[in-house]
mmCIF file of C-alpha atoms in Angstrom:
data_model
loop_
_atom_site.group_PDB
_atom_site.id
_atom_site.type_symbol
_atom_site.label_atom_id
_atom_site.label_comp_id
_atom_site.label_asym_id
_atom_site.label_seq_id
_atom_site.Cartn_x
_atom_site.Cartn_y
_atom_site.Cartn_z
ATOM 1 C CA MET A 29 -16.809 -22.050 -23.154
ATOM 2 C CA VAL A 30 -20.146 -20.830 -24.449
ATOM 3 C CA LEU A 31 -20.181 -19.975 -28.144
ATOM 4 C CA THR A 32 -23.558 -18.293 -28.464
ATOM 5 C CA VAL A 33 -23.936 -14.973 -30.238
ATOM 6 C CA ARG A 34 -24.031 -11.956 -27.920
ATOM 7 C CA ARG A 35 -27.558 -11.018 -26.868
ATOM 8 C CA ASN A 36 -27.388 -7.544 -28.377
ATOM 9 C CA VAL A 37 -27.236 -9.053 -31.866
ATOM 10 C CA THR A 38 -30.694 -8.991 -33.410
ATOM 11 C CA PRO A 39 -32.055 -12.037 -35.307
ATOM 12 C CA TRP A 40 -31.669 -10.381 -38.710
ATOM 13 C CA ALA A 41 -28.126 -9.334 -37.812
ATOM 14 C CA THR A 42 -27.327 -12.879 -36.666
ATOM 15 C CA ALA A 43 -28.476 -14.213 -40.021
ATOM 16 C CA ALA A 44 -26.213 -11.719 -41.749
ATOM 17 C CA LEU A 45 -23.263 -12.731 -39.581
ATOM 18 C CA LEU A 46 -23.759 -16.397 -40.424
ATOM 19 C CA LEU A 47 -23.030 -15.513 -44.037
ATOM 20 C CA ILE A 48 -19.545 -14.392 -43.056
ATOM 21 C CA THR A 49 -16.907 -17.081 -43.542
ATOM 22 C CA PRO A 50 -15.478 -18.064 -40.108
ATOM 23 C CA LEU A 51 -11.915 -17.238 -39.228
ATOM 24 C CA THR A 52 -9.247 -19.920 -39.292
ATOM 25 C CA THR A 53 -6.408 -20.331 -36.812
ATOM 26 C CA GLY A 54 -3.636 -18.593 -38.746
ATOM 27 C CA CYS A 55 -2.695 -15.041 -37.803
ATOM 28 C CA THR A 56 -2.641 -13.837 -41.417
ATOM 29 C CA GLY A 57 -4.905 -16.284 -43.182
ATOM 30 C CA ASP A 58 -8.485 -16.222 -42.061
ATOM 31 C CA GLY A 59 -11.834 -16.277 -43.755
ATOM 32 C CA ASP A 60 -11.989 -12.483 -43.756
ATOM 33 C CA ASN A 61 -9.166 -12.317 -46.272
ATOM 34 C CA ALA A 62 -11.829 -12.611 -48.937
ATOM 35 C CA ALA A 63 -12.754 -9.005 -49.552
ATOM 36 C CA ARG A 64 -16.090 -7.800 -50.726
ATOM 37 C CA PRO A 65 -16.330 -7.964 -54.545
ATOM 38 C CA THR A 66 -14.364 -5.191 -56.197
ATOM 39 C CA PRO A 67 -16.729 -2.812 -58.005
ATOM 40 C CA THR A 68 -16.546 -3.061 -61.763
ATOM 41 C CA SER A 69 -16.146 -0.045 -63.984
ATOM 42 C CA SER A 70 -19.833 -0.242 -64.844
ATOM 43 C CA SER A 71 -20.976 0.034 -61.228
ATOM 44 C CA ALA A 72 -20.543 2.721 -58.621
ATOM 45 C CA THR A 73 -18.500 1.975 -55.514
ATOM 46 C CA PRO A 74 -20.945 0.932 -52.768
ATOM 47 C CA HIS A 75 -21.221 3.368 -49.870
ATOM 48 C CA GLY A 76 -18.908 2.231 -47.087
ATOM 49 C CA PHE A 77 -16.822 -0.051 -49.320
ATOM 50 C CA VAL A 78 -13.396 -0.811 -47.833
ATOM 51 C CA GLU A 79 -10.863 -2.756 -49.875
ATOM 52 C CA GLY A 80 -9.963 -6.036 -48.170
ATOM 53 C CA ALA A 81 -12.729 -5.901 -45.547
ATOM 54 C CA ARG A 82 -16.265 -7.149 -45.090
ATOM 55 C CA GLU A 83 -19.002 -4.897 -43.795
ATOM 56 C CA ALA A 84 -21.169 -6.435 -41.055
ATOM 57 C CA ALA A 85 -24.582 -5.657 -39.621
ATOM 58 C CA GLU A 86 -23.346 -5.492 -36.016
ATOM 59 C CA GLN A 87 -20.281 -4.415 -34.077
ATOM 60 C CA GLN A 88 -17.438 -6.915 -34.575
ATOM 61 C CA SER A 89 -15.795 -6.821 -31.145
ATOM 62 C CA ARG A 90 -12.528 -8.631 -30.505
ATOM 63 C CA LEU A 91 -10.188 -8.820 -27.508
ATOM 64 C CA ILE A 92 -6.412 -8.638 -27.899
ATOM 65 C CA LEU A 93 -4.770 -10.708 -25.153
ATOM 66 C CA ASN A 94 -1.116 -11.105 -24.207
ATOM 67 C CA ASP A 95 1.077 -12.856 -21.634
ATOM 68 C CA PRO A 96 4.223 -10.679 -21.365
ATOM 69 C CA GLU A 97 6.338 -13.444 -19.828
ATOM 70 C CA SER A 98 5.815 -16.055 -22.545
ATOM 71 C CA GLY A 99 4.940 -13.590 -25.291
ATOM 72 C CA ASN A 100 1.904 -15.658 -26.252
ATOM 73 C CA THR A 101 -0.739 -13.484 -27.913
ATOM 74 C CA ARG A 102 -4.328 -14.222 -28.917
ATOM 75 C CA VAL A 103 -7.188 -12.340 -30.570
ATOM 76 C CA LEU A 104 -10.529 -13.488 -29.169
ATOM 77 C CA ASP A 105 -13.442 -13.019 -31.578
ATOM 78 C CA LEU A 106 -16.448 -12.188 -29.414
ATOM 79 C CA ILE A 107 -18.898 -13.090 -32.176
ATOM 80 C CA SER A 108 -17.667 -16.650 -32.738
ATOM 81 C CA GLY A 109 -15.999 -17.152 -29.356
ATOM 82 C CA LYS A 110 -12.847 -18.402 -31.101
ATOM 83 C CA ALA A 111 -9.319 -17.381 -30.064
ATOM 84 C CA HIS A 112 -6.770 -16.844 -32.852
ATOM 85 C CA THR A 113 -3.019 -17.237 -32.427
ATOM 86 C CA THR A 114 -0.768 -14.385 -33.551
ATOM 87 C CA ALA A 115 2.971 -13.751 -33.381
ATOM 88 C CA ARG A 116 4.588 -13.793 -29.935
ATOM 89 C CA VAL A 117 5.268 -10.426 -28.275
ATOM 90 C CA ALA A 118 7.407 -10.920 -25.168
ATOM 91 C CA GLY A 119 8.155 -8.289 -22.542
ATOM 92 C CA ALA A 120 5.194 -6.003 -23.161
ATOM 93 C CA VAL A 121 4.564 -3.630 -20.248
ATOM 94 C CA ARG A 122 1.435 -1.955 -21.646
ATOM 95 C CA LEU A 123 -1.182 -2.664 -24.293
ATOM 96 C CA GLY A 124 -3.128 0.130 -25.949
ATOM 97 C CA THR A 125 -5.519 0.398 -28.866
ATOM 98 C CA ASP A 126 -7.084 3.002 -31.157
ATOM 99 C CA GLY A 127 -10.130 0.825 -31.815
ATOM 100 C CA ARG A 128 -8.526 -1.353 -34.499
ATOM 101 C CA PHE A 129 -4.793 -1.725 -33.897
ATOM 102 C CA GLY A 130 -3.214 -3.083 -30.753
ATOM 103 C CA TYR A 131 0.014 -1.407 -29.548
ATOM 104 C CA PHE A 132 2.289 -3.579 -27.397
ATOM 105 C CA HIS A 133 4.783 -1.366 -25.586
ATOM 106 C CA THR A 134 8.078 -3.084 -24.738
ATOM 107 C CA SER A 135 11.350 -1.647 -23.419
ATOM 108 C CA GLU A 136 12.687 -1.047 -26.923
ATOM 109 C CA SER A 137 9.790 -0.691 -29.333
ATOM 110 C CA THR A 138 6.047 -0.780 -29.887
ATOM 111 C CA HIS A 139 4.675 -3.792 -31.737
ATOM 112 C CA VAL A 140 1.585 -3.185 -33.894
ATOM 113 C CA LEU A 141 -1.113 -5.823 -34.377
ATOM 114 C CA ASP A 142 -4.085 -5.329 -36.703
ATOM 115 C CA SER A 143 -7.045 -6.952 -34.929
ATOM 116 C CA GLY A 144 -9.117 -6.854 -38.119
ATOM 117 C CA ALA A 145 -12.159 -5.270 -36.460
ATOM 118 C CA TRP A 146 -13.196 -1.629 -36.379
ATOM 119 C CA THR A 147 -16.091 0.837 -36.522
ATOM 120 C CA VAL A 148 -16.493 3.948 -38.662
ATOM 121 C CA ASP A 149 -18.903 6.503 -37.223
ATOM 122 C CA HIS A 150 -20.353 8.966 -39.738
ATOM 123 C CA GLY A 151 -22.484 10.683 -37.114
ATOM 124 C CA ASP A 152 -25.914 9.823 -38.494
ATOM 125 C CA HIS A 153 -24.975 6.196 -39.208
ATOM 126 C CA VAL A 154 -22.238 3.681 -38.422
ATOM 127 C CA HIS A 155 -20.314 1.064 -40.425
ATOM 128 C CA TYR A 156 -18.888 -2.111 -38.853
ATOM 129 C CA TYR A 157 -15.980 -3.931 -40.488
ATOM 130 C CA ARG A 158 -14.038 -7.175 -40.123
ATOM 131 C CA ALA A 159 -10.882 -8.209 -41.952
ATOM 132 C CA ALA A 160 -7.831 -10.416 -41.602
ATOM 133 C CA ILE A 161 -5.903 -10.443 -38.316
ATOM 134 C CA ARG A 162 -2.250 -9.722 -39.002
ATOM 135 C CA ASP A 163 0.970 -8.530 -37.429
ATOM 136 C CA VAL A 164 2.095 -5.212 -38.853
ATOM 137 C CA GLY A 165 5.555 -4.746 -37.333
ATOM 138 C CA ASP A 166 7.472 -2.611 -34.840
ATOM 139 C CA LEU A 167 7.483 1.129 -34.326
ATOM 140 C CA ALA A 168 10.899 2.381 -33.235
ATOM 141 C CA THR A 169 9.899 3.776 -29.848
ATOM 142 C CA GLY A 170 11.059 3.575 -26.257
ATOM 143 C CA ARG A 171 9.345 2.071 -23.220
ATOM 144 C CA GLU A 172 7.349 5.184 -22.359
ATOM 145 C CA ALA A 173 6.007 5.875 -25.858
ATOM 146 C CA ARG A 174 2.362 6.955 -26.121
ATOM 147 C CA VAL A 175 0.424 6.145 -29.294
ATOM 148 C CA ARG A 176 -2.752 7.992 -30.292
ATOM 149 C CA GLY A 177 -4.543 7.772 -33.629
ATOM 150 C CA ASP A 178 -7.557 8.638 -35.728
ATOM 151 C CA ALA A 179 -8.788 7.627 -39.191
ATOM 152 C CA THR A 180 -5.822 9.162 -41.036
ATOM 153 C CA VAL A 181 -2.794 9.507 -38.763
ATOM 154 C CA THR A 182 -1.085 7.699 -35.893
ATOM 155 C CA ALA A 183 0.936 9.924 -33.565
ATOM 156 C CA VAL A 184 3.742 8.425 -31.484
ATOM 157 C CA THR A 185 5.119 10.585 -28.647
ATOM 158 C CA ASP A 186 8.334 9.240 -27.145
ATOM 159 C CA GLU A 187 9.631 9.702 -23.595
ATOM 160 C CA ASP A 188 11.577 12.812 -24.658
ATOM 161 C CA GLY A 189 8.485 14.500 -26.081
ATOM 162 C CA ARG A 190 9.410 13.977 -29.725
ATOM 163 C CA VAL A 191 6.501 13.179 -32.032
ATOM 164 C CA PHE A 192 6.510 10.854 -35.039
ATOM 165 C CA LEU A 193 3.527 10.755 -37.403
ATOM 166 C CA HIS A 194 2.630 7.578 -39.302
ATOM 167 C CA ASP A 195 0.208 7.362 -42.205
ATOM 168 C CA ARG A 196 -2.739 5.273 -40.981
ATOM 169 C CA SER A 197 -3.378 3.917 -44.491
ATOM 170 C CA GLU A 198 0.059 2.263 -44.425
ATOM 171 C CA LEU A 199 -0.789 0.438 -41.206
ATOM 172 C CA GLU A 200 -4.060 -0.679 -42.785
ATOM 173 C CA LYS A 201 -2.035 -2.232 -45.619
ATOM 174 C CA GLY A 202 0.038 -4.160 -43.068
ATOM 175 C CA GLU A 203 3.086 -1.903 -43.328
ATOM 176 C CA ILE A 204 4.780 0.410 -40.830
ATOM 177 C CA GLY A 205 5.952 2.750 -43.564
ATOM 178 C CA SER A 206 8.004 5.878 -43.022
ATOM 179 C CA SER A 207 7.227 8.548 -40.454
ATOM 180 C CA ARG A 208 7.366 12.328 -40.266
ATOM 181 C CA THR A 209 8.884 14.042 -37.241
ATOM 182 C CA LEU A 210 7.329 17.157 -35.749
ATOM 183 C CA SER A 211 9.698 19.918 -34.711
ATOM 184 C CA GLY A 212 10.015 20.618 -30.998
ATOM 185 C CA ALA A 213 9.150 18.551 -27.936
ATOM 186 C CA TYR A 214 5.803 18.251 -26.174
ATOM 187 C CA ALA A 215 4.473 17.347 -22.753
ATOM 188 C CA GLY A 216 2.046 14.437 -22.600
ATOM 189 C CA ALA A 217 0.749 12.544 -25.608
ATOM 190 C CA VAL A 218 -0.030 14.372 -28.852
ATOM 191 C CA VAL A 219 -3.640 13.522 -29.772
ATOM 192 C CA PRO A 220 -5.070 13.598 -33.316
ATOM 193 C CA TYR A 221 -8.383 15.459 -33.100
ATOM 194 C CA ALA A 222 -10.716 17.272 -35.514
ATOM 195 C CA GLU A 223 -8.263 16.906 -38.432
ATOM 196 C CA HIS A 224 -5.560 18.561 -36.315
ATOM 197 C CA LEU A 225 -3.070 17.571 -33.629
ATOM 198 C CA LEU A 226 -3.634 18.600 -30.027
ATOM 199 C CA ALA A 227 -0.400 19.050 -28.091
ATOM 200 C CA LEU A 228 0.775 20.516 -24.794
ATOM 201 C CA ALA A 229 3.752 22.826 -25.053
ATOM 202 C CA GLU A 230 5.868 24.281 -22.268
ATOM 203 C CA LYS A 231 6.666 27.986 -22.447
ATOM 204 C CA GLY A 232 7.797 30.377 -19.762
ATOM 205 C CA GLY A 233 7.398 27.753 -17.036
ATOM 206 C CA THR A 234 3.781 26.954 -17.912
ATOM 207 C CA THR A 235 2.219 24.227 -20.016
ATOM 208 C CA ARG A 236 -0.457 25.309 -22.482
ATOM 209 C CA PRO A 237 -2.477 23.534 -25.166
ATOM 210 C CA ALA A 238 -1.431 24.065 -28.774
ATOM 211 C CA VAL A 239 -3.357 23.070 -31.895
ATOM 212 C CA LEU A 240 -1.208 22.019 -34.843
ATOM 213 C CA ASP A 241 -2.132 21.197 -38.400
ATOM 214 C CA ARG A 242 -1.107 17.792 -39.740
ATOM 215 C CA GLN A 243 2.192 19.243 -40.969
ATOM 216 C CA GLY A 244 3.042 20.421 -37.445
ATOM 217 C CA LYS A 245 2.349 24.139 -37.916
ATOM 218 C CA ARG A 246 0.791 25.808 -34.880
ATOM 219 C CA VAL A 247 -2.613 27.215 -35.845
ATOM 220 C CA ALA A 248 -4.200 27.971 -32.461
ATOM 221 C CA VAL A 249 -3.235 28.410 -28.810
ATOM 222 C CA PRO A 250 -6.365 28.280 -26.617
ATOM 223 C CA GLU A 251 -6.094 30.362 -23.455
ATOM 224 C CA ALA A 252 -5.556 27.803 -20.682
ATOM 225 C CA GLU A 253 -2.879 26.105 -18.607
ATOM 226 C CA CYS A 254 -2.357 22.462 -17.663
ATOM 227 C CA GLU A 255 0.201 21.878 -14.953
ATOM 228 C CA ASP A 256 1.908 18.449 -14.868
ATOM 229 C CA PRO A 257 -0.235 16.847 -17.625
ATOM 230 C CA ARG A 258 -0.951 13.117 -17.241
ATOM 231 C CA GLY A 259 -3.721 11.170 -18.943
ATOM 232 C CA ASP A 260 -6.004 11.964 -21.886
ATOM 233 C CA ALA A 261 -9.234 10.778 -23.504
ATOM 234 C CA VAL A 262 -11.282 11.647 -26.572
ATOM 235 C CA THR A 263 -15.006 12.228 -26.021
ATOM 236 C CA ARG A 264 -17.872 13.493 -28.182
ATOM 237 C CA ARG A 265 -17.411 16.903 -26.562
ATOM 238 C CA GLY A 266 -13.686 17.178 -27.112
ATOM 239 C CA VAL A 267 -10.348 15.977 -25.762
ATOM 240 C CA VAL A 268 -9.920 15.688 -21.993
ATOM 241 C CA LEU A 269 -6.407 16.266 -20.656
ATOM 242 C CA GLY A 270 -5.522 15.374 -17.066
ATOM 243 C CA CYS A 271 -3.913 18.238 -15.123
ATOM 244 C CA ALA A 272 -2.695 18.661 -11.550
ATOM 245 C CA ASP A 273 -5.814 20.610 -10.531
ATOM 246 C CA GLY A 274 -8.398 18.714 -12.598
ATOM 247 C CA ALA A 275 -9.020 18.366 -16.320
ATOM 248 C CA LEU A 276 -8.724 20.562 -19.376
ATOM 249 C CA LEU A 277 -11.381 20.113 -22.077
ATOM 250 C CA VAL A 278 -10.366 21.219 -25.577
ATOM 251 C CA HIS A 279 -13.257 21.478 -28.027
ATOM 252 C CA ALA A 280 -13.431 22.183 -31.766
ATOM 253 C CA GLU A 281 -16.422 23.786 -33.448
ATOM 254 C CA ASP A 282 -16.585 25.324 -36.931
ATOM 255 C CA GLY A 283 -12.795 25.312 -37.137
ATOM 256 C CA ALA A 284 -12.297 27.200 -33.859
ATOM 257 C CA PHE A 285 -10.695 25.641 -30.767
ATOM 258 C CA THR A 286 -11.546 26.531 -27.188
ATOM 259 C CA ALA A 287 -10.264 25.234 -23.845
ATOM 260 C CA GLU A 288 -12.181 24.976 -20.586
ATOM 261 C CA LYS A 289 -10.940 23.931 -17.162
ATOM 262 C CA ILE A 290 -12.885 21.377 -15.105
ATOM 263 C CA PRO A 291 -11.292 21.715 -11.633
ATOM 264 C CA TYR A 292 -11.501 19.163 -8.825
ATOM 265 C CA GLY A 293 -12.705 21.922 -6.531
ATOM 266 C CA ASP A 294 -10.438 21.022 -3.606
ATOM 267 C CA PRO A 295 -6.702 20.279 -3.696
ATOM 268 C CA VAL A 296 -6.017 16.627 -4.599
ATOM 269 C CA PRO A 297 -2.794 14.868 -3.529
ATOM 270 C CA ASP A 298 -0.630 13.661 -6.390
ATOM 271 C CA GLY A 299 -1.300 9.991 -5.595
ATOM 272 C CA GLN A 300 -5.073 10.536 -5.830
ATOM 273 C CA ARG A 301 -5.178 12.345 -9.173
ATOM 274 C CA ALA A 302 -7.249 11.001 -12.069
ATOM 275 C CA VAL A 303 -4.539 9.749 -14.404
ATOM 276 C CA ASP A 304 -5.684 6.435 -15.885
ATOM 277 C CA LEU A 305 -8.784 7.775 -17.647
ATOM 278 C CA ARG A 306 -11.083 4.971 -18.843
ATOM 279 C CA GLN A 307 -14.396 5.065 -20.709
ATOM 280 C CA ARG A 308 -16.635 3.388 -23.234
ATOM 281 C CA PRO A 309 -15.189 4.730 -26.504
ATOM 282 C CA GLY A 310 -16.781 8.064 -27.343
ATOM 283 C CA SER A 311 -18.583 8.320 -24.012
ATOM 284 C CA ASP A 312 -18.627 11.609 -22.123
ATOM 285 C CA THR A 313 -18.299 9.880 -18.734
ATOM 286 C CA LEU A 314 -14.757 9.035 -17.637
ATOM 287 C CA THR A 315 -13.426 7.069 -14.671
ATOM 288 C CA ALA A 316 -10.049 6.817 -12.967
ATOM 289 C CA PRO A 317 -8.782 5.387 -9.672
ATOM 290 C CA ALA A 318 -8.584 8.043 -6.937
ATOM 291 C CA GLY A 319 -5.781 6.465 -4.946
ATOM 292 C CA ASN A 320 -6.274 2.898 -3.740
ATOM 293 C CA ASP A 321 -9.777 2.993 -2.237
ATOM 294 C CA ALA A 322 -11.869 5.331 -4.383
ATOM 295 C CA VAL A 323 -12.747 6.158 -7.986
ATOM 296 C CA TRP A 324 -13.164 9.468 -9.785
ATOM 297 C CA ILE A 325 -16.082 9.980 -12.180
ATOM 298 C CA LEU A 326 -15.791 12.890 -14.597
ATOM 299 C CA ASP A 327 -19.046 13.927 -16.270
ATOM 300 C CA VAL A 328 -17.795 15.948 -19.221
ATOM 301 C CA THR A 329 -21.294 17.082 -20.170
ATOM 302 C CA GLU A 330 -22.000 18.545 -16.721
ATOM 303 C CA ARG A 331 -18.352 19.530 -16.125
ATOM 304 C CA THR A 332 -18.347 17.826 -12.712
ATOM 305 C CA TRP A 333 -16.106 15.473 -10.735
ATOM 306 C CA THR A 334 -17.533 12.892 -8.304
ATOM 307 C CA ARG A 335 -15.406 10.826 -5.930
ATOM 308 C CA VAL A 336 -16.907 7.412 -5.073
ATOM 309 C CA GLU A 337 -15.584 5.563 -2.027
ATOM 310 C CA THR A 338 -15.040 1.884 -2.862
ATOM 311 C CA GLY A 339 -12.983 -1.061 -1.699
ATOM 312 C CA PRO A 340 -9.341 -1.438 -2.826
ATOM 313 C CA VAL A 341 -9.389 -0.734 -6.588
ATOM 314 C CA VAL A 342 -7.915 -3.061 -9.197
ATOM 315 C CA ALA A 343 -9.697 -1.444 -12.167
ATOM 316 C CA ALA A 344 -12.647 0.848 -12.908
ATOM 317 C CA ASN A 345 -14.768 1.762 -15.913
ATOM 318 C CA THR A 346 -18.314 2.636 -16.944
ATOM 319 C CA ALA A 347 -20.509 2.768 -20.021
ATOM 320 C CA GLY A 348 -21.876 6.098 -18.758
ATOM 321 C CA GLU A 349 -25.356 7.393 -19.588
ATOM 322 C CA GLY A 350 -27.102 5.847 -16.565
ATOM 323 C CA SER A 351 -25.065 2.642 -16.446
ATOM 324 C CA PRO A 352 -23.321 1.651 -13.191
ATOM 325 C CA LEU A 353 -19.775 2.444 -12.218
ATOM 326 C CA LEU A 354 -17.895 -0.856 -12.510
ATOM 327 C CA VAL A 355 -15.096 -1.472 -10.014
ATOM 328 C CA LEU A 356 -12.955 -4.577 -9.875
ATOM 329 C CA GLU A 357 -11.704 -4.867 -6.310
ATOM 330 C CA THR A 358 -9.010 -6.900 -4.571
ATOM 331 C CA ASP A 359 -11.602 -9.387 -3.314
ATOM 332 C CA GLY A 360 -11.629 -10.653 -6.915
ATOM 333 C CA ALA A 361 -15.248 -9.595 -7.496
ATOM 334 C CA LEU A 362 -16.739 -6.988 -9.788
ATOM 335 C CA HIS A 363 -18.790 -4.360 -7.935
ATOM 336 C CA GLY A 364 -21.432 -1.982 -9.253
ATOM 337 C CA TYR A 365 -22.035 1.512 -7.846
ATOM 338 C CA ASP A 366 -24.728 4.015 -8.705
ATOM 339 C CA ILE A 367 -22.907 6.534 -10.857
ATOM 340 C CA THR A 368 -24.834 9.470 -9.344
ATOM 341 C CA THR A 369 -25.134 8.634 -5.645
ATOM 342 C CA GLY A 370 -22.148 6.332 -5.203
ATOM 343 C CA GLU A 371 -24.386 3.677 -3.597
ATOM 344 C CA HIS A 372 -23.152 0.093 -3.828
ATOM 345 C CA ILE A 373 -25.821 -1.711 -5.893
ATOM 346 C CA ALA A 374 -24.383 -5.023 -7.158
ATOM 347 C CA ARG A 375 -21.576 -7.556 -6.756
ATOM 348 C CA THR A 376 -20.550 -10.687 -8.613
ATOM 349 C CA GLU A 377 -19.093 -13.801 -7.067
ATOM 350 C CA ARG A 378 -15.313 -13.888 -6.942
ATOM 351 C CA LEU A 379 -14.128 -13.866 -10.559
ATOM 352 C CA LEU A 380 -10.370 -13.536 -10.314
ATOM 353 C CA THR A 381 -7.928 -16.234 -9.299
ATOM 354 C CA GLY A 382 -5.211 -15.589 -6.730
ATOM 355 C CA GLU A 383 -4.068 -12.389 -5.040
ATOM 356 C CA GLN A 384 -4.945 -9.212 -6.933
ATOM 357 C CA ARG A 385 -2.763 -6.190 -7.597
ATOM 358 C CA LEU A 386 -3.966 -2.646 -7.031
ATOM 359 C CA ALA A 387 -4.678 -0.337 -9.949
ATOM 360 C CA THR A 388 -1.303 1.358 -9.438
ATOM 361 C CA ASP A 389 0.371 -1.844 -10.692
ATOM 362 C CA GLY A 390 0.733 -1.786 -14.476
ATOM 363 C CA THR A 391 -0.112 -5.483 -14.784
ATOM 364 C CA ALA A 392 -3.405 -5.373 -12.877
ATOM 365 C CA SER A 393 -6.526 -6.734 -14.576
ATOM 366 C CA VAL A 394 -8.666 -4.273 -16.530
ATOM 367 C CA ILE A 395 -12.321 -3.704 -17.396
ATOM 368 C CA GLU A 396 -13.173 -3.133 -21.058
ATOM 369 C CA VAL A 397 -16.644 -1.750 -21.783
ATOM 370 C CA ASP A 398 -18.696 -1.546 -24.968
ATOM 371 C CA ARG A 399 -22.324 -0.682 -25.695
ATOM 372 C CA SER A 400 -23.804 -3.736 -23.953
ATOM 373 C CA ARG A 401 -21.106 -5.773 -22.221
ATOM 374 C CA ALA A 402 -18.031 -5.460 -20.025
ATOM 375 C CA TYR A 403 -14.993 -7.775 -20.109
ATOM 376 C CA VAL A 404 -12.695 -8.709 -17.228
ATOM 377 C CA ASN A 405 -9.449 -10.660 -17.688
ATOM 378 C CA ASP A 406 -8.426 -13.303 -15.123
ATOM 379 C CA PRO A 407 -4.740 -14.135 -15.816
ATOM 380 C CA GLY A 408 -4.442 -16.713 -13.009
ATOM 381 C CA GLY A 409 -7.512 -18.601 -14.160
ATOM 382 C CA LYS A 410 -6.688 -18.239 -17.899
ATOM 383 C CA ARG A 411 -10.147 -16.818 -18.542
ATOM 384 C CA VAL A 412 -12.033 -13.753 -19.678
ATOM 385 C CA PHE A 413 -15.484 -12.990 -18.272
ATOM 386 C CA GLU A 414 -18.240 -11.239 -20.215
ATOM 387 C CA ILE A 415 -20.521 -9.214 -17.936
ATOM 388 C CA ASP A 416 -24.008 -7.890 -18.682
ATOM 389 C CA TYR A 417 -23.711 -4.687 -16.649
ATOM 390 C CA ASN A 418 -27.363 -3.766 -17.217
ATOM 391 C CA ASP A 419 -28.592 -7.033 -15.666
ATOM 392 C CA GLY A 420 -27.195 -6.922 -12.146
ATOM 393 C CA LEU A 421 -23.631 -7.732 -13.319
ATOM 394 C CA ARG A 422 -24.733 -11.117 -14.641
ATOM 395 C CA VAL A 423 -21.887 -13.254 -16.020
ATOM 396 C CA ALA A 424 -23.129 -13.787 -19.573
ATOM 397 C CA ARG A 425 -20.191 -15.888 -20.817
ATOM 398 C CA SER A 426 -16.723 -16.984 -19.790
ATOM 399 C CA PHE A 427 -13.956 -17.840 -22.230
ATOM 400 C CA ALA A 428 -11.348 -20.467 -21.347
ATOM 401 C CA LEU A 429 -7.927 -19.696 -22.835
ATOM 402 C CA ASP A 430 -4.613 -21.493 -23.301
ATOM 403 C CA ILE A 431 -2.595 -18.451 -22.143
ATOM 404 C CA GLU A 432 -2.554 -16.151 -19.128
ATOM 405 C CA PRO A 433 -4.262 -12.973 -20.421
ATOM 406 C CA VAL A 434 -2.272 -10.454 -18.367
ATOM 407 C CA LEU A 435 -2.830 -7.637 -20.878
ATOM 408 C CA MET A 436 -6.170 -7.035 -22.609
ATOM 409 C CA ALA A 437 -7.697 -4.449 -24.957
ATOM 410 C CA GLU A 438 -10.975 -4.451 -26.905
ATOM 411 C CA THR A 439 -11.199 -3.467 -30.566
ATOM 412 C CA GLY A 440 -14.011 -3.182 -33.089
ATOM 413 C CA ARG A 441 -15.827 -0.503 -31.084
#
């Protein structure tokens, strides 16, 4: 396993990172437990100060990895290349993240893990943080719960459409804390956005977007419909909601909310809808499998859908903004396609071990993408591959693990 610093880290940033005390193997006791010095009464609080965390010069990416059968869980630090052991979480069927916390969805609850890495974007500048890795606890949810969060609130929507709001600051302290329940039931996941909550409510046989304040009071109802909502993503231009006939984009500006439909153009069979929306966090280019042998690309800026014919799809993603469409196919290789023309432009050697499942299988491998690298998990080979997608899909590093990384999510972005 190569332990070199990622190439996108500049020399001065590398020097800064070397000053950070390395993590140790415990799940709650690592070198990041030592917080930055607490400001004294005679000094002003430094800009960006976060109690219990260290600020870094570069993005502090980490991968949360889990084997549902054994429950073994690791957090792989992509700066040091070291994997850290955390508490076992057996029976997880899905793994999600809000950029810092990992959410392991089991049949009875959702386990929360603080990866100890996150980014705060202030628009004109960005702060990168690292802190202790620790298990937070279990949210009382069912198997189909959907968790969405922002800097202040975590919204949990259960399979019956009930919504429970958790104070994000409690999770940051390592506590689940109490929750508030919103009145009513909603279709799809409730998404925190622009200091409000974006929900889909059914009325008179139609499903429409509704904007709620953080206490659950409805403050706006943009004029739009979204039949059979499935899938959502937050972009710089607003929240994208997957609908039967395309996508619904809800945008906030100067306190006003508007909704705009982005239709497929032609009727799309249910099995070929864009449901599993994937992106580089914040990117305005989304991908989703279009059935078994194609991938949808949604350009939110241009309000256009493009369908790219591929081989049998295991997973898809892209960094957007001129980067290739990345498609992991059942031949075990990662393929690159021109995001505009759909032309096949690159292919790796076979990366994955054994027979691969299609994207419709919940335990298929995934592709995580950040600003310079992509990551592919190989459960059968007990490895994770780091791909430089701007260099012909070059395998930059591979990480050997002591578990089968069936589930994977990237944090710190």
